Coordinates of C-alpha atoms and ligand atoms in Angstrom, one line a residue:
X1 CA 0.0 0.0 0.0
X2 CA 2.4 2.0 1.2
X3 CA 3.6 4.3 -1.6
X4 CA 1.3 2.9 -4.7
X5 CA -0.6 4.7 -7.1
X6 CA -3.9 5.6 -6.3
X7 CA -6.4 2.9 -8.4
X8 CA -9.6 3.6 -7.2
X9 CA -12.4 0.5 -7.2
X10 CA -16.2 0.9 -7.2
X11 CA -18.0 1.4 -3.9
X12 CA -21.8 0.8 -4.6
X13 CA -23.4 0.0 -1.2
X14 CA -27.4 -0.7 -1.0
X15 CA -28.8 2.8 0.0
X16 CA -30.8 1.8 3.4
X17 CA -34.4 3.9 3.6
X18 CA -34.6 6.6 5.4
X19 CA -37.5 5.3 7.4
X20 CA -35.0 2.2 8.2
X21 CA -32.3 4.3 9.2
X22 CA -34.2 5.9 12.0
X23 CA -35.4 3.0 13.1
X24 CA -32.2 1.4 13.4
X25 CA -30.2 4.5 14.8
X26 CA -32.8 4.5 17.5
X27 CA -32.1 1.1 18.4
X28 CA -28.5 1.3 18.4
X29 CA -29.0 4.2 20.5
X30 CA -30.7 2.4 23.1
X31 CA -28.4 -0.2 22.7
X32 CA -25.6 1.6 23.4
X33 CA -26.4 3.7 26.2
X34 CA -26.6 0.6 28.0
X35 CA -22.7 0.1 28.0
X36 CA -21.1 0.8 31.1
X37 CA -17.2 -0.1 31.8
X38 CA -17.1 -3.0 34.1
X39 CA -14.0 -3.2 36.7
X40 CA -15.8 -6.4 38.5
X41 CA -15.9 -9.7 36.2
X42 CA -17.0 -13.1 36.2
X43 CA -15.0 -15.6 35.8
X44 CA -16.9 -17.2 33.4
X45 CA -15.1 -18.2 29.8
X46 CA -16.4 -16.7 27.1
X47 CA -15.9 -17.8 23.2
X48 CA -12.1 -16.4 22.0
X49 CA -14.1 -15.9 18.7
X50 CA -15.9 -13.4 20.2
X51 CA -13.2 -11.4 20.8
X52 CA -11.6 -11.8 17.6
X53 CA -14.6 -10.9 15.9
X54 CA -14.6 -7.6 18.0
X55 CA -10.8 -7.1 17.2
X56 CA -11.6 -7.7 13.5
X57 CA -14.4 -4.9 13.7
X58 CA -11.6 -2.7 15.6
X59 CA -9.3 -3.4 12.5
X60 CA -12.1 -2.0 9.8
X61 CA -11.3 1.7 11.5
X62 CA -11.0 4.2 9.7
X63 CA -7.0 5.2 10.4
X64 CA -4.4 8.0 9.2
X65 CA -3.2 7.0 5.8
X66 CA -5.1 4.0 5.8
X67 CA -1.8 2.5 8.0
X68 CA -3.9 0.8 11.1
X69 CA -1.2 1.4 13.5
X70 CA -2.5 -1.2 15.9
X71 CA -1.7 -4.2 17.8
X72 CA -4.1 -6.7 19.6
X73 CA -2.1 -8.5 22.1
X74 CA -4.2 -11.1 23.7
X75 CA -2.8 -12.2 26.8
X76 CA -3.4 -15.8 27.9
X77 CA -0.8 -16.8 30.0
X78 CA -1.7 -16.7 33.7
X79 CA 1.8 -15.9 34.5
X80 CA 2.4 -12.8 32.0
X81 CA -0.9 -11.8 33.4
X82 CA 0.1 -12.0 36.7
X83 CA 3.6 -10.2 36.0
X84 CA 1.1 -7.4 34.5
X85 CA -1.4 -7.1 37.6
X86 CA 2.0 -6.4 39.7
X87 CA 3.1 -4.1 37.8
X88 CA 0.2 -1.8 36.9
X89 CA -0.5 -2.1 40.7
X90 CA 3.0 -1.1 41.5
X91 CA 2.5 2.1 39.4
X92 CA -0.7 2.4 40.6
X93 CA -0.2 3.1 43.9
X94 CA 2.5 6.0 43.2
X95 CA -0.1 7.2 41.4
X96 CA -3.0 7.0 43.8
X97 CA -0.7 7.8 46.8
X98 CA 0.6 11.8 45.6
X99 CA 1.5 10.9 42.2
X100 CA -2.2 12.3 40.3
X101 CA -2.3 15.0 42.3
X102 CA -5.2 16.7 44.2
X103 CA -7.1 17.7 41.6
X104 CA -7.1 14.4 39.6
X105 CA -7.8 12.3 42.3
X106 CA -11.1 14.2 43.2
X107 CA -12.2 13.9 39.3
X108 CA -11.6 10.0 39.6
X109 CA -13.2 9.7 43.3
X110 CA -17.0 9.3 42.1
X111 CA -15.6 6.4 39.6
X112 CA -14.2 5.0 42.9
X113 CA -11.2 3.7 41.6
X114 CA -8.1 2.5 43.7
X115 CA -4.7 1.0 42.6
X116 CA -6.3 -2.9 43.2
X117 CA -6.7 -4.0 39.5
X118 CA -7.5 -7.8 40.3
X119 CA -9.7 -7.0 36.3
X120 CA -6.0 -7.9 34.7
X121 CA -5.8 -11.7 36.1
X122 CA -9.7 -12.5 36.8
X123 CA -11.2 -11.7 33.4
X124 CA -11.4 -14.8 30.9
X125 CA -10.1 -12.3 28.2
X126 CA -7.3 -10.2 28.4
X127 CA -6.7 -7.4 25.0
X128 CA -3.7 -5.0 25.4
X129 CA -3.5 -2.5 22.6
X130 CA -0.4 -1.2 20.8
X131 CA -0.1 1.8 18.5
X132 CA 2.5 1.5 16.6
X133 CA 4.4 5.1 16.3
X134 CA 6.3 4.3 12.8
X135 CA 6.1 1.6 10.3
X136 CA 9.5 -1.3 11.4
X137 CA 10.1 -3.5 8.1
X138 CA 12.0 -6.8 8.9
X139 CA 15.2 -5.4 7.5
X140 CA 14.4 -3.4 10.2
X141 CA 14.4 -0.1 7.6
X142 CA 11.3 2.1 8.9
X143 CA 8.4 4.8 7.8
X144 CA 6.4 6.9 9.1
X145 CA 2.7 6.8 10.7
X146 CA 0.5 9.3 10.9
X147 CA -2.8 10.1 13.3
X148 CA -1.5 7.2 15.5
X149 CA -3.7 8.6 18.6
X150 CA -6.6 9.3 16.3
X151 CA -6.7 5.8 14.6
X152 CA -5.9 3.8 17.4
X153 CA -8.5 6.1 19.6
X154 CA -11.3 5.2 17.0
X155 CA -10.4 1.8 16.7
X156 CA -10.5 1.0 20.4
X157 CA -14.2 2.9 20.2
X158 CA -15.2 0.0 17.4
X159 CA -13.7 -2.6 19.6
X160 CA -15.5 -1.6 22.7
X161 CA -18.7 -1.5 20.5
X162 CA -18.7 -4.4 18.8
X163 CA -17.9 -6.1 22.5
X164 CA -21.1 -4.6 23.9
X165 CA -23.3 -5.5 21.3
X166 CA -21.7 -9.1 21.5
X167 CA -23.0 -9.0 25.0
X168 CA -19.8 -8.5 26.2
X169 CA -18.2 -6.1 28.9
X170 CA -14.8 -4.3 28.7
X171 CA -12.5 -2.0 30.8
X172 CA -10.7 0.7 28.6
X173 CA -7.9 0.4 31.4
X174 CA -4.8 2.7 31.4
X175 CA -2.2 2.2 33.8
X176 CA 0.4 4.7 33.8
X177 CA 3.0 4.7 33.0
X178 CA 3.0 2.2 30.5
X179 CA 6.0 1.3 29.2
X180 CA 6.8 -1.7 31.5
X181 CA 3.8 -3.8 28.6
X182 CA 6.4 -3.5 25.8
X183 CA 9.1 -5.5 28.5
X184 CA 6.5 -7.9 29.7
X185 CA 5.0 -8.7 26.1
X186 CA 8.1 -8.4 24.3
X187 CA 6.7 -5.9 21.7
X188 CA 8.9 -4.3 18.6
X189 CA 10.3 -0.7 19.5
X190 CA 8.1 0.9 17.5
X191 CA 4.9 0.0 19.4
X192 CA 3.8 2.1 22.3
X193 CA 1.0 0.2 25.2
X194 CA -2.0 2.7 24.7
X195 CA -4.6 0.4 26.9
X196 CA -5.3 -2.5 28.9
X197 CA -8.8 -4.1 28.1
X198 CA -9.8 -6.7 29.9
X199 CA -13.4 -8.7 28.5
X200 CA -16.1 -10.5 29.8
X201 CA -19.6 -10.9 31.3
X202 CA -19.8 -8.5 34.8
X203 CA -19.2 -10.2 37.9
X204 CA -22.9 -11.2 39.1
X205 CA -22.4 -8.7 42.2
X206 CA -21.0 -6.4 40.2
X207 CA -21.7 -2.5 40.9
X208 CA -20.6 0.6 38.7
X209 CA -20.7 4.3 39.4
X210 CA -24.1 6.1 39.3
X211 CA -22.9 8.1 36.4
X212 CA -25.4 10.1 34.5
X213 CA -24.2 11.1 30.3
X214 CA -24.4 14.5 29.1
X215 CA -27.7 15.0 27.1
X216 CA -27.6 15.5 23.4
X217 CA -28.6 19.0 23.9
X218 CA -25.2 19.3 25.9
X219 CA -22.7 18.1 23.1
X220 CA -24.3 19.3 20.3
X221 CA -24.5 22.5 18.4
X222 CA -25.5 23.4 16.0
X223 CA -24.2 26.1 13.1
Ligands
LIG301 N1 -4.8 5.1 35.5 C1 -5.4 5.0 36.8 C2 -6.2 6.3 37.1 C3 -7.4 6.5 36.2 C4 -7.4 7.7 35.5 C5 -8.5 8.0 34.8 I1 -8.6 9.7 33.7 C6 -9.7 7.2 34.8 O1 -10.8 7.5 34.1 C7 -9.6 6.1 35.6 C8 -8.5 5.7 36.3 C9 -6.2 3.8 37.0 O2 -6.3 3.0 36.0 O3 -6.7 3.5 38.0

């Protein structure tokens, strides 16, 4: 891709009714505002297809230069994953303990979050994302990426989707700092962690904050 002419193909979709569209949008709406991030799961396995088939859906995002700068690590080894849950805690607790600072630590005290992230070894599904910050060849020549943030922001989005609607519950998890994932999962230098997600079905006594969204009116203006 990288460098080729541009050779454009045909793109002829089936226009969906407008009537159709409404109908759907409102579903998927309703749908959707039923997400919440889960930081309690069950141990219950669920399908590695499932996952996959969200990480495929995560790898149709749109992306800078049409370069997906991602990686899906998926982390089955109880022992890597136990390496990780030390770690993140480690940080975690300089973090919680002075590190954030007064002023982040009361945004993040209704979410009720604490450096304990037992998410990393109890969920049946462990994703960690990388974005990759250039193009590495195996003759180890390199090229440039570009909207790294951007794509791999928007493909995380799709990925968190597609895991709800599969009836699935996720954790966009970002311990910081990061860098000790490249050591434990033995990722290329041009890869950068951007977040931990661990998947599954909430924990059957699992609580989240009483968080209420913005309403349209409130993000929305209009020109
Ligand atoms: N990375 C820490 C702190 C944290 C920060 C934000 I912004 C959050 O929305 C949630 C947590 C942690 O993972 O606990």
């Amino acid at each position: 891709m990288h460098g080729q002419p541009y050779q454009p193909v045909p793109y002829r979709p089936s226009r969906m009714s407008a009537d159709e569209s409404l109908v759907r949008a409102r579903e998927l709406r309703e749908r959707m505002d039923e997400r919440r991030t889960v930081r309690m799961f069950a141990p219950d396995p669920v399908p590695e297809q499932v996952v996959l088939d969200a990480i495929a859906v995560a790898n149709t995002a749109p992306s800078g230069a049409h370069q997906q700068p991602w990686t899906f690590v998926l982390v089955q080894d109880p022992e890597v994953r136990r390496r990780i849950r030390e770690a993140a805690e480690e940080e975690e607790r300089l973090s919680y303990s002075g590190r954030l600072g007064e002023e982040w630590l009361s945004a993040l005290r209704p979410l009720g979050t604490d450096e304990n992230k037992p998410h990393i070894t109890d969920a049946p599904h462990l994703v960690v994302v990388f974005q990759q910050r250039f193009a590495l060849r195996p003759d180890g020549s390199s090229y440039k990426h570009y909207y790294v943030d951007e794509s791999v922001g928007i493909a995380v989005g799709m990925l968190i989707t597609a895991l709800h609607l599969s009836g699935l519950a996720a954790l966009v998890h970002t311990p910081s700092p990061m860098r000790f994932l490249s050591e434990v999962l033995g990722r290329p230098r041009n890869e950068k962690a951007f977040a931990v997600i661990p998947v599954g079905y909430p924990a059957p006594d699992a609580v989240v904050p009483d968080l209420v969204r913005k309403t349209l009116d409130q993000v929305v203006v209009r020109v």
